Amino acid sequence: MSKKRNPLPAAERKALVVQAVIQIAAECNPESITTAFIAERMGLSQSAIFKHFPTKESIREEVMQWTAENLMESVRAAAREASESLAGLEAVFDAHLSFVVRYPGVPRILFSELQRGEQSDVSEQARALMKQYSKLLCELLKQGKSRGAIREDLDEKTAAMAFIGMIQGLIMQTLVAGKSAVAKKQAQSTFAIYRRGIGIGEV
């Protein structure tokens, strides 16, 4: 006689749903992901999904919260381990791209939320993430200026925006090519151009 499997704890089940959404988003437009699609991917019924998430919006909120927490944790850890500010910026750059290679559905989800016309709690979460990221970059740029490694006339906000745009460009190339390794291959030469633009004595 077969034993019944013990049901997973609610937190663990919710985490699995989040990961399923991120995996599906790597394969298709996040806008097209339905609870039926998620349930089918996980081998569950839709009612099992709704047991933990009352609405599709609540799933999106959980996915965006996971994205914000884990991406920021990755880039902050990379910045802390660097010996100086320019190295910190490059470490953040590499950590972000590594995160995207590991979770290719994340940039699709983030772009989708940022491009939404209507305001929602999830789009606000996405914008808050971008603000946190920009703040971290500005802090690293200010440190570099105070230590003489970065040009004094550099505008930190503009440089942070350029940094984010540089990563987004690489990610877009990855999405178009359908190969997650594309961004990693071009990362070193791309960052070298950025570094020459902001650094003192860079050639």
XYZ file of N, CA, C and O in Angstrom:
812
model
N 0.844 -1.194 0.000
C 0.000 0.000 0.000
C 0.884 1.250 0.000
O 1.801 1.377 0.795
N 0.655 2.147 -0.943
C 1.491 3.325 -1.055
C 1.162 4.335 0.033
O 0.009 4.481 0.427
N 2.189 4.999 0.492
C 2.011 6.010 1.519
C 1.647 7.343 0.889
O 2.134 7.691 -0.179
N 0.802 8.083 1.564
C 0.461 9.421 1.096
C 1.633 10.359 1.379
O 2.238 10.306 2.427
N 1.916 11.191 0.382
C 2.972 12.162 0.597
C 2.460 13.308 1.464
O 1.343 13.772 1.285
N 3.282 13.718 2.394
C 2.900 14.847 3.241
C 2.877 16.122 2.395
O 3.782 16.354 1.596
N 1.847 16.940 2.573
C 1.790 18.186 1.810
C 2.927 19.112 2.200
O 3.381 19.112 3.354
N 3.419 19.884 1.221
C 4.501 20.819 1.491
C 4.004 21.969 2.359
O 2.846 22.369 2.254
N 4.873 22.523 3.198
C 4.490 23.712 3.970
C 4.106 24.843 3.010
O 4.612 24.906 1.880
N 3.233 25.726 3.461
C 2.722 26.798 2.604
C 3.846 27.651 2.020
O 3.827 27.978 0.827
N 4.819 28.009 2.841
C 5.915 28.866 2.363
C 6.715 28.187 1.260
O 7.110 28.822 0.270
N 6.928 26.882 1.416
C 7.687 26.140 0.408
C 6.891 26.011 -0.884
O 7.437 26.140 -1.980
N 5.596 25.775 -0.775
C 4.746 25.677 -1.958
C 4.710 27.010 -2.708
O 4.806 27.055 -3.934
N 4.601 28.113 -1.962
C 4.586 29.441 -2.586
C 5.904 29.705 -3.304
O 5.918 30.274 -4.403
N 7.013 29.294 -2.692
C 8.324 29.482 -3.318
C 8.426 28.703 -4.622
O 9.012 29.184 -5.607
N 7.840 27.507 -4.656
C 7.855 26.696 -5.869
C 7.018 27.338 -6.971
O 7.367 27.260 -8.156
N 5.915 27.964 -6.590
C 5.084 28.662 -7.568
C 5.868 29.824 -8.177
O 5.863 30.037 -9.399
N 6.561 30.567 -7.344
C 7.378 31.686 -7.819
C 8.420 31.204 -8.815
O 8.602 31.786 -9.896
N 9.113 30.117 -8.481
C 10.133 29.587 -9.379
C 9.525 29.083 -10.687
O 10.124 29.224 -11.757
N 8.342 28.518 -10.604
C 7.664 28.044 -11.821
C 7.351 29.219 -12.741
O 7.543 29.134 -13.960
N 6.870 30.317 -12.176
C 6.562 31.510 -12.976
C 7.823 32.043 -13.645
O 7.811 32.393 -14.836
N 8.920 32.102 -12.910
C 10.184 32.604 -13.464
C 10.670 31.704 -14.592
O 11.151 32.182 -15.635
N 10.521 30.395 -14.432
C 10.920 29.456 -15.481
C 10.053 29.614 -16.725
O 10.556 29.622 -17.860
N 8.760 29.760 -16.525
C 7.846 29.922 -17.665
C 8.128 31.231 -18.384
O 8.085 31.302 -19.623
N 8.428 32.290 -17.627
C 8.695 33.603 -18.218
C 9.928 33.586 -19.119
O 10.057 34.422 -20.018
N 10.828 32.642 -18.897
C 12.007 32.517 -19.753
C 11.632 31.973 -21.131
O 12.403 32.101 -22.089
N 10.440 31.391 -21.237
C 10.014 30.742 -22.471
C 8.952 31.518 -23.244
O 8.740 31.275 -24.427
N 8.245 32.433 -22.553
C 7.157 33.141 -23.218
C 6.921 34.501 -22.573
O 7.526 34.820 -21.546
N 6.056 35.292 -23.172
C 5.708 36.602 -22.648
C 5.063 36.453 -21.268
O 4.076 35.734 -21.126
N 5.609 37.128 -20.245
C 5.020 37.023 -18.910
C 3.536 37.380 -18.871
O 2.795 36.873 -18.021
N 3.100 38.250 -19.780
C 1.694 38.655 -19.808
C 0.772 37.475 -20.114
O -0.406 37.491 -19.767
N 1.313 36.468 -20.795
C 0.486 35.327 -21.214
C 0.431 34.212 -20.178
O -0.250 33.200 -20.379
N 1.136 34.370 -19.063
C 1.172 33.324 -18.043
C -0.117 33.348 -17.233
O -0.464 34.351 -16.625
N -0.828 32.251 -17.248
C -2.082 32.125 -16.510
C -1.903 31.160 -15.342
O -0.927 30.389 -15.288
N -2.859 31.180 -14.434
C -2.793 30.236 -13.316
C -2.927 28.801 -13.825
O -2.338 27.885 -13.250
N -3.671 28.624 -14.908
C -3.805 27.286 -15.495
C -2.461 26.799 -16.022
O -2.095 25.622 -15.868
N -1.716 27.718 -16.644
C -0.390 27.405 -17.180
C 0.544 27.020 -16.037
O 1.291 26.036 -16.114
N 0.513 27.788 -14.962
C 1.369 27.511 -13.806
C 1.020 26.157 -13.189
O 1.904 25.350 -12.880
N -0.281 25.913 -13.030
C -0.730 24.654 -12.434
C -0.293 23.464 -13.278
O 0.179 22.445 -12.748
N -0.418 23.610 -14.598
C -0.016 22.514 -15.493
C 1.476 22.251 -15.384
O 1.915 21.091 -15.334
N 2.277 23.306 -15.352
C 3.728 23.145 -15.241
C 4.124 22.440 -13.948
O 5.058 21.631 -13.922
N 3.384 22.729 -12.878
C 3.718 22.156 -11.573
C 3.025 20.821 -11.307
O 3.288 20.188 -10.284
N 2.142 20.409 -12.213
C 1.408 19.166 -11.993
C 0.393 19.277 -10.888
O 0.139 18.310 -10.163
N -0.210 20.478 -10.769
C -1.205 20.727 -9.727
C -2.522 21.160 -10.353
O -2.603 21.430 -11.553
N -3.535 21.258 -9.526
C -4.807 21.822 -9.970
C -4.774 23.326 -9.736
O -3.991 23.821 -8.926
N -5.627 24.072 -10.450
C -5.687 25.509 -10.231
C -6.112 25.837 -8.800
O -5.649 26.815 -8.219
N -6.966 25.000 -8.241
C -7.411 25.235 -6.865
C -6.246 25.154 -5.891
O -6.223 25.848 -4.865
N -5.258 24.315 -6.197
C -4.079 24.203 -5.336
C -3.256 25.485 -5.383
O -2.668 25.897 -4.373
N -3.226 26.136 -6.561
C -2.534 27.411 -6.694
C -3.264 28.484 -5.892
O -2.664 29.250 -5.131
N -4.596 28.523 -6.073
C -5.389 29.560 -5.402
C -5.453 29.373 -3.887
O -5.827 30.298 -3.164
N -5.062 28.199 -3.433
C -5.010 27.969 -1.992
C -3.960 28.867 -1.343
O -4.099 29.295 -0.193
N -2.901 29.161 -2.093
C -1.801 29.970 -1.576
C -1.810 31.394 -2.127
O -1.286 32.310 -1.495
N -2.398 31.572 -3.304
C -2.463 32.882 -3.929
C -3.904 33.144 -4.359
O -4.395 32.518 -5.307
N -4.610 34.049 -3.699
C -6.020 34.282 -4.006
C -6.271 34.855 -5.395
O -7.344 34.660 -5.969
N -5.273 35.554 -5.962
C -5.434 36.166 -7.281
C -4.135 36.044 -8.072
O -3.057 35.798 -7.508
N -4.244 36.268 -9.380
C -3.042 36.283 -10.222
C -2.146 37.448 -9.826
O -0.920 37.349 -9.858
N -2.776 38.573 -9.428
C -2.014 39.739 -9.000
C -1.133 39.413 -7.797
O 0.014 39.873 -7.707
N -1.633 38.597 -6.874
C -0.849 38.240 -5.689
C 0.356 37.372 -6.072
O 1.401 37.427 -5.408
N 0.227 36.594 -7.144
C 1.372 35.814 -7.641
C 2.422 36.762 -8.194
O 3.618 36.630 -7.906
N 1.984 37.738 -8.991
C 2.902 38.719 -9.558
C 3.640 39.488 -8.457
O 4.835 39.749 -8.564
N 2.925 39.831 -7.401
C 3.537 40.551 -6.287
C 4.629 39.702 -5.630
O 5.717 40.205 -5.306
N 4.343 38.433 -5.425
C 5.318 37.546 -4.788
C 6.544 37.353 -5.676
O 7.683 37.315 -5.188
N 6.313 37.222 -6.977
C 7.419 37.054 -7.919
C 8.302 38.298 -7.929
O 9.537 38.204 -7.906
N 7.680 39.474 -7.944
C 8.461 40.712 -7.959
C 9.206 40.909 -6.647
O 10.346 41.390 -6.630
N 8.590 40.536 -5.532
C 9.276 40.634 -4.243
C 10.498 39.726 -4.227
O 11.577 40.124 -3.767
N 10.344 38.500 -4.734
C 11.476 37.568 -4.801
C 12.578 38.146 -5.676
O 13.766 38.109 -5.321
N 12.193 38.693 -6.819
C 13.163 39.268 -7.750
C 13.943 40.408 -7.100
O 15.180 40.443 -7.168
N 13.228 41.326 -6.466
C 13.876 42.472 -5.844
C 14.829 42.041 -4.736
O 15.985 42.501 -4.674
N 14.365 41.166 -3.869
C 15.183 40.744 -2.731
C 16.434 40.007 -3.189
O 17.547 40.269 -2.697
N 16.286 39.090 -4.129
C 17.416 38.251 -4.531
C 18.389 38.968 -5.451
O 19.613 38.758 -5.345
N 17.889 39.809 -6.356
C 18.800 40.567 -7.211
C 19.609 41.553 -6.380
O 20.841 41.633 -6.519
N 18.941 42.293 -5.489
C 19.659 43.262 -4.674
C 20.634 42.580 -3.717
O 21.731 43.099 -3.465
N 20.262 41.436 -3.196
C 21.180 40.694 -2.325
C 22.438 40.290 -3.091
O 23.561 40.392 -2.575
N 22.267 39.871 -4.337
C 23.400 39.447 -5.160
C 24.345 40.603 -5.462
O 25.568 40.483 -5.318
N 23.786 41.740 -5.897
C 24.654 42.855 -6.286
C 25.275 43.540 -5.063
O 26.423 43.998 -5.126
N 24.551 43.610 -3.959
C 25.124 44.213 -2.749
C 26.270 43.362 -2.207
O 27.298 43.890 -1.758
N 26.089 42.046 -2.231
C 27.154 41.151 -1.768
C 28.396 41.311 -2.641
O 29.527 41.341 -2.135
N 28.182 41.432 -3.950
C 29.306 41.617 -4.871
C 30.036 42.924 -4.586
O 31.273 42.968 -4.571
N 29.278 43.984 -4.329
C 29.890 45.292 -4.041
C 30.683 45.256 -2.742
O 31.771 45.842 -2.649
N 30.160 44.574 -1.724
C 30.842 44.501 -0.418
C 32.177 43.786 -0.511
O 33.128 44.118 0.207
N 32.250 42.799 -1.383
C 33.464 41.980 -1.469
C 34.568 42.637 -2.293
O 35.713 42.180 -2.265
N 34.229 43.707 -3.012
C 35.220 44.359 -3.871
C 36.190 45.203 -3.049
O 35.829 45.744 -1.999
N 37.395 45.347 -3.535
C 38.434 46.079 -2.804
C 38.295 47.589 -2.936
O 38.705 48.341 -2.053
N 37.722 48.078 -4.051
C 37.541 49.517 -4.234
C 36.345 49.760 -5.156
O 35.739 48.820 -5.660
N 35.992 51.040 -5.340
C 34.732 51.388 -5.986
C 34.620 50.939 -7.442
O 33.578 50.425 -7.862
N 35.675 51.128 -8.233
C 35.605 50.691 -9.628
C 35.474 49.171 -9.713
O 34.710 48.650 -10.523
N 36.202 48.488 -8.853
C 36.087 47.034 -8.799
C 34.690 46.648 -8.329
O 34.119 45.644 -8.779
N 34.125 47.457 -7.411
C 32.774 47.201 -6.936
C 31.743 47.330 -8.042
O 30.823 46.521 -8.147
N 31.897 48.353 -8.873
C 30.973 48.532 -10.000
C 31.060 47.350 -10.964
O 30.040 46.848 -11.451
N 32.274 46.910 -11.236
C 32.433 45.769 -12.134
C 31.874 44.491 -11.511
O 31.273 43.660 -12.195
N 32.048 44.355 -10.201
C 31.510 43.180 -9.505
C 29.989 43.177 -9.559
O 29.357 42.125 -9.752
N 29.377 44.348 -9.379
C 27.915 44.473 -9.488
C 27.466 44.116 -10.893
O 26.480 43.389 -11.088
N 28.179 44.624 -11.866
C 27.899 44.350 -13.278
C 27.916 42.840 -13.553
O 26.971 42.280 -14.133
N 28.972 42.189 -13.105
C 29.107 40.743 -13.325
C 28.046 39.957 -12.555
O 27.485 38.978 -13.068
N 27.768 40.389 -11.319
C 26.778 39.688 -10.496
C 25.391 39.783 -11.116
O 24.628 38.804 -11.113
N 25.057 40.950 -11.641
C 23.749 41.132 -12.272
C 23.610 40.226 -13.491
O 22.593 39.533 -13.653
N 24.616 40.206 -14.332
C 24.544 39.366 -15.528
C 24.522 37.879 -15.166
O 23.818 37.090 -15.811
N 25.263 37.494 -14.148
C 25.239 36.101 -13.706
C 23.848 35.719 -13.195
O 23.363 34.609 -13.437
N 23.213 36.654 -12.501
C 21.855 36.431 -11.990
C 20.887 36.218 -13.153
O 20.032 35.326 -13.118
N 21.034 37.018 -14.199
C 20.157 36.911 -15.364
C 20.397 35.594 -16.117
O 19.447 34.966 -16.603
N 21.647 35.192 -16.217
C 21.952 33.917 -16.869
C 21.323 32.764 -16.094
O 20.792 31.816 -16.673
N 21.336 32.878 -14.773
C 20.750 31.828 -13.930
C 19.226 31.857 -13.966
O 18.573 30.818 -13.940
N 18.658 33.058 -14.027
C 17.194 33.219 -14.035
C 16.773 34.070 -15.241
O 16.436 35.250 -15.090
N 16.810 33.516 -16.442
C 16.514 34.303 -17.640
C 15.085 34.844 -17.705
O 14.810 35.771 -18.474
N 14.195 34.306 -16.893
C 12.834 34.828 -16.884
C 12.727 36.151 -16.153
O 11.782 36.930 -16.384
N 13.686 36.455 -15.286
C 13.616 37.663 -14.461
C 13.581 38.948 -15.286
O 12.722 39.807 -15.058
N 14.502 39.151 -16.253
C 14.436 40.405 -17.012
C 13.151 40.548 -17.820
O 12.628 41.652 -17.972
N 12.611 39.453 -18.315
C 11.337 39.513 -19.035
C 10.224 40.006 -18.114
O 9.396 40.836 -18.498
N 10.225 39.490 -16.888
C 9.211 39.887 -15.909
C 9.381 41.359 -15.535
O 8.418 42.128 -15.497
N 10.615 41.764 -15.288
C 10.880 43.144 -14.877
C 10.530 44.129 -15.983
O 9.867 45.146 -15.740
N 10.946 43.834 -17.220
C 10.616 44.702 -18.346
C 9.105 44.805 -18.517
O 8.559 45.877 -18.780
N 8.432 43.672 -18.373
C 6.978 43.645 -18.548
C 6.288 44.544 -17.536
O 5.379 45.308 -17.881
N 6.738 44.499 -16.295
C 6.118 45.307 -15.245
C 6.432 46.792 -15.415
O 5.568 47.646 -15.217
N 7.657 47.110 -15.815
C 8.051 48.506 -15.987
C 7.348 49.151 -17.179
O 7.168 50.373 -17.219
N 6.948 48.330 -18.147
C 6.309 48.859 -19.352
C 4.794 48.946 -19.238
O 4.135 49.448 -20.146
N 4.242 48.487 -18.155
C 2.790 48.534 -17.990
C 2.311 49.981 -17.958
O 2.895 50.827 -17.306
N 1.226 50.234 -18.658
C 0.675 51.584 -18.699
C 0.004 51.964 -17.401
O 0.152 53.079 -16.902
N -0.728 51.023 -16.811
C -1.467 51.342 -15.595
C -0.607 51.165 -14.350
O 0.333 50.381 -14.341
N -0.935 51.948 -13.327
C -0.234 51.830 -12.048
C -0.773 50.624 -11.278
O -1.970 50.347 -11.292
N 0.116 49.911 -10.620
C -0.282 48.784 -9.788
C 0.757 48.603 -8.703
O 1.852 49.174 -8.765
N 0.416 47.812 -7.709
C 1.375 47.536 -6.637
C 2.629 46.871 -7.191
O 3.750 47.137 -6.729
N 2.450 46.022 -8.200
C 3.600 45.300 -8.759
C 4.502 46.239 -9.552
O 5.731 46.168 -9.449
N 3.906 47.114 -10.348
C 4.726 48.068 -11.110
C 5.465 49.001 -10.155
O 6.603 49.405 -10.418
N 4.839 49.342 -9.035
C 5.508 50.158 -8.023
C 6.670 49.402 -7.387
O 7.718 49.974 -7.087
N 6.491 48.102 -7.177
C 7.586 47.268 -6.658
C 8.766 47.287 -7.629
O 9.929 47.375 -7.213
N 8.456 47.189 -8.927
C 9.504 47.178 -9.951
C 10.251 48.509 -9.970
O 11.488 48.543 -10.055
N 9.520 49.606 -9.863
C 10.158 50.929 -9.846
C 10.988 51.127 -8.572
O 12.058 51.737 -8.608
N 10.488 50.605 -7.467
C 11.237 50.694 -6.210
C 12.555 49.923 -6.308
O 13.590 50.360 -5.791
N 12.524 48.787 -6.989
C 13.738 48.001 -7.209
C 14.755 48.817 -7.995
O 15.939 48.859 -7.642
N 14.307 49.478 -9.061
C 15.215 50.266 -9.882
C 15.808 51.432 -9.079
O 16.970 51.795 -9.261
N 15.013 52.001 -8.177
C 15.515 53.090 -7.336
C 16.586 52.585 -6.374
O 17.610 53.246 -6.150
N 16.349 51.419 -5.775
C 17.343 50.820 -4.878
C 18.641 50.551 -5.618
O 19.738 50.815 -5.108
N 18.502 50.018 -6.811
C 19.680 49.676 -7.626
C 20.457 50.940 -7.970
O 21.686 50.999 -7.833
N 19.740 51.965 -8.414
C 20.384 53.228 -8.778
C 21.081 53.854 -7.574
O 22.183 54.404 -7.694
N 20.460 53.759 -6.395
C 21.060 54.308 -5.178
C 22.375 53.613 -4.859
O 23.366 54.262 -4.489
N 22.410 52.282 -4.998
C 23.647 51.529 -4.755
C 24.746 51.989 -5.708
O 25.893 52.213 -5.301
N 24.400 52.144 -6.980
C 25.383 52.573 -7.975
C 25.899 53.980 -7.656
O 27.108 54.238 -7.742
N 25.001 54.881 -7.276
C 25.403 56.250 -6.941
C 26.349 56.268 -5.755
O 27.314 57.051 -5.715
N 26.102 55.403 -4.778
C 26.980 55.318 -3.601
C 28.383 54.870 -4.006
O 29.388 55.415 -3.534
N 28.459 53.876 -4.895
C 29.762 53.398 -5.363
C 30.482 54.474 -6.172
O 31.700 54.654 -6.047
N 29.730 55.199 -6.986
C 30.322 56.267 -7.798
C 30.835 57.406 -6.915
O 31.919 57.958 -7.150
N 30.089 57.761 -5.880
C 30.519 58.810 -4.951
C 31.780 58.388 -4.213
O 32.696 59.198 -3.994
N 31.828 57.121 -3.800
C 33.025 56.614 -3.123
C 34.240 56.728 -4.034
O 35.327 57.130 -3.607
N 34.031 56.371 -5.290
C 35.125 56.439 -6.257
C 35.623 57.864 -6.457
O 36.834 58.110 -6.573
N 34.699 58.822 -6.475
C 35.083 60.228 -6.625
C 35.864 60.705 -5.398
O 36.862 61.411 -5.514
N 35.405 60.315 -4.205
C 36.073 60.758 -2.974
C 37.474 60.166 -2.836
O 38.335 60.748 -2.166
N 37.707 59.032 -3.486
C 39.008 58.371 -3.402
C 39.892 58.646 -4.613
O 40.966 58.069 -4.754
N 39.416 59.504 -5.503
C 40.223 59.895 -6.652
C 40.282 58.884 -7.773
O 41.130 58.988 -8.665
N 39.382 57.900 -7.752
C 39.390 56.882 -8.806
C 38.431 57.219 -9.947
O 38.535 56.667 -11.036
N 37.484 58.125 -9.671
C 36.464 58.486 -10.652
C 36.469 60.005 -10.827
O 36.678 60.759 -9.865
N 36.234 60.448 -12.043
C 36.260 61.877 -12.369
C 35.363 62.700 -11.444
O 34.224 62.329 -11.197
N 35.887 63.822 -10.979
C 35.139 64.669 -10.058
C 33.920 65.319 -10.714
O 32.939 65.632 -10.038
N 34.003 65.559 -12.033
C 32.902 66.227 -12.724
C 31.791 65.258 -13.156
O 30.819 65.648 -13.794
N 31.917 63.990 -12.772
C 30.926 62.994 -13.180
C 29.603 63.195 -12.447
O 29.591 63.381 -11.231
N 28.510 63.154 -13.158
C 27.184 63.196 -12.543
C 26.785 61.768 -12.185
O 26.605 60.922 -13.078
N 26.647 61.486 -10.882
C 26.404 60.100 -10.451
C 25.098 59.520 -10.991
O 25.054 58.365 -11.409
N 24.042 60.320 -10.984
C 22.748 59.820 -11.441
C 22.782 59.447 -12.923
O 22.230 58.426 -13.338
N 23.445 60.295 -13.722
C 23.554 60.007 -15.156
C 24.412 58.764 -15.385
O 24.087 57.909 -16.219
N 25.504 58.650 -14.628
C 26.389 57.487 -14.769
C 25.687 56.212 -14.327
O 25.878 55.144 -14.926
N 24.852 56.317 -13.276
C 24.092 55.148 -12.812
C 23.078 54.734 -13.870
O 22.889 53.538 -14.137
N 22.424 55.716 -14.489
C 21.453 55.426 -15.534
C 22.131 54.757 -16.733
O 21.595 53.818 -17.326
N 23.341 55.241 -17.069
C 24.085 54.640 -18.173
C 24.478 53.197 -17.853
O 24.442 52.317 -18.727
N 24.846 52.955 -16.598
C 25.211 51.607 -16.149
C 24.028 50.659 -16.331
O 24.165 49.558 -16.885
N 22.857 51.092 -15.860
C 21.658 50.260 -15.969
C 21.293 50.037 -17.432
O 20.941 48.929 -17.844
N 21.410 51.104 -18.249
C 21.111 50.973 -19.676
C 22.054 50.012 -20.373
O 21.647 49.268 -21.276
N 23.308 50.007 -19.945
C 24.307 49.108 -20.507
C 23.911 47.644 -20.243
O 23.961 46.795 -21.144
N 23.487 47.375 -19.019
C 23.064 46.017 -18.674
C 21.800 45.638 -19.434
O 21.678 44.530 -19.965
N 20.851 46.574 -19.503
C 19.612 46.285 -20.218
C 19.868 45.985 -21.685
O 19.222 45.122 -22.280
N 20.835 46.702 -22.275
C 21.180 46.449 -23.675
C 21.718 45.047 -23.882
O 21.347 44.359 -24.845
N 22.596 44.627 -22.980
C 23.148 43.273 -23.069
C 22.056 42.223 -22.877
O 22.034 41.195 -23.552
N 21.149 42.500 -21.951
C 20.059 41.562 -21.695
C 19.149 41.459 -22.911
O 18.717 40.370 -23.294
N 18.866 42.596 -23.550
C 18.020 42.585 -24.743
C 18.658 41.753 -25.852
O 17.973 41.006 -26.552
N 19.975 41.875 -26.012
C 20.674 41.061 -27.005
C 20.516 39.575 -26.684
O 20.340 38.743 -27.572
N 20.586 39.262 -25.388
C 20.425 37.882 -24.948
C 19.028 37.362 -25.279
O 18.860 36.246 -25.776
N 18.009 38.189 -25.008
C 16.628 37.778 -25.263
C 16.375 37.586 -26.755
O 15.697 36.649 -27.167
N 16.936 38.482 -27.576
C 16.753 38.389 -29.023
C 17.451 37.149 -29.575
O 16.916 36.418 -30.400
N 18.675 36.912 -29.080
C 19.450 35.763 -29.558
C 18.929 34.446 -29.011
O 19.142 33.387 -29.597
N 18.235 34.524 -27.870
C 17.731 33.307 -27.250
C 18.811 32.482 -26.584
O 18.628 31.306 -26.303
N 19.960 33.113 -26.342
C 21.077 32.407 -25.714
C 21.566 33.225 -24.526
O 22.015 34.362 -24.681
N 21.488 32.645 -23.342
C 21.831 33.374 -22.123
C 23.310 33.712 -22.025
O 23.704 34.588 -21.264
N 24.154 33.034 -22.805
C 25.594 33.278 -22.708
C 26.037 34.516 -23.481
O 27.170 34.971 -23.327
N 25.155 35.087 -24.300
C 25.530 36.229 -25.133
C 26.008 37.396 -24.288
O 27.054 37.995 -24.547
N 25.244 37.766 -23.265
C 25.602 38.898 -22.415
C 26.936 38.671 -21.717
O 27.757 39.592 -21.618
N 27.173 37.481 -21.227
C 28.411 37.185 -20.515
C 29.624 37.322 -21.434
O 30.677 37.785 -21.024
N 29.468 36.940 -22.700
C 30.582 37.014 -23.644
C 31.001 38.453 -23.906
O 32.176 38.756 -24.069
N 30.041 39.352 -23.956
C 30.327 40.745 -24.289
C 30.535 41.619 -23.056
O 30.859 42.799 -23.183
N 30.346 41.053 -21.891
C 30.369 41.841 -20.659
C 31.701 42.549 -20.426
O 31.732 43.741 -20.096
N 32.800 41.852 -20.603
C 34.103 42.418 -20.262
C 34.428 43.637 -21.116
O 34.823 44.695 -20.594
N 34.253 43.519 -22.437
C 34.572 44.642 -23.318
C 33.593 45.795 -23.123
O 33.967 46.970 -23.222
N 32.338 45.479 -22.812
C 31.337 46.516 -22.587
C 31.664 47.314 -21.335
O 31.625 48.549 -21.337
N 31.999 46.618 -20.255
C 32.329 47.338 -19.022
C 33.612 48.141 -19.185
O 33.754 49.217 -18.583
N 34.552 47.663 -19.971
C 35.811 48.385 -20.179
C 35.543 49.759 -20.789
O 36.197 50.755 -20.430
N 34.581 49.833 -21.700
C 34.218 51.117 -22.307
C 33.630 52.048 -21.242
O 33.972 53.235 -21.172
N 32.755 51.512 -20.409
C 32.143 52.311 -19.329
C 33.209 52.795 -18.357
O 33.216 53.965 -17.967
N 34.109 51.915 -18.012
C 35.164 52.265 -17.044
C 36.045 53.386 -17.577
O 36.412 54.307 -16.833
N 36.371 53.335 -18.873
C 37.178 54.395 -19.461
C 36.458 55.737 -19.429
O 37.070 56.791 -19.313
N 35.119 55.680 -19.504
C 34.344 56.912 -19.512
C 34.260 57.596 -18.153
O 34.124 58.811 -18.088
N 34.311 56.811 -17.078
C 34.126 57.406 -15.743
C 35.414 57.510 -14.933
O 35.488 58.290 -13.978
N 36.432 56.741 -15.301
C 37.619 56.658 -14.463
C 38.662 57.707 -14.757
O 38.696 58.320 -15.838
N 39.538 57.930 -13.806
C 40.671 58.830 -13.966
C 41.865 58.028 -14.448
O 42.217 57.006 -13.877
N 42.481 58.512 -15.499
C 43.664 57.844 -16.007
C 43.366 56.537 -16.726
O 44.273 55.746 -16.965
N 42.086 56.304 -17.080
C 41.727 55.077 -17.800
C 41.966 55.293 -19.288
O 41.646 56.348 -19.839
N 42.539 54.274 -19.940
C 42.786 54.354 -21.379
C 42.247 53.125 -22.074
O 41.966 52.139 -21.433
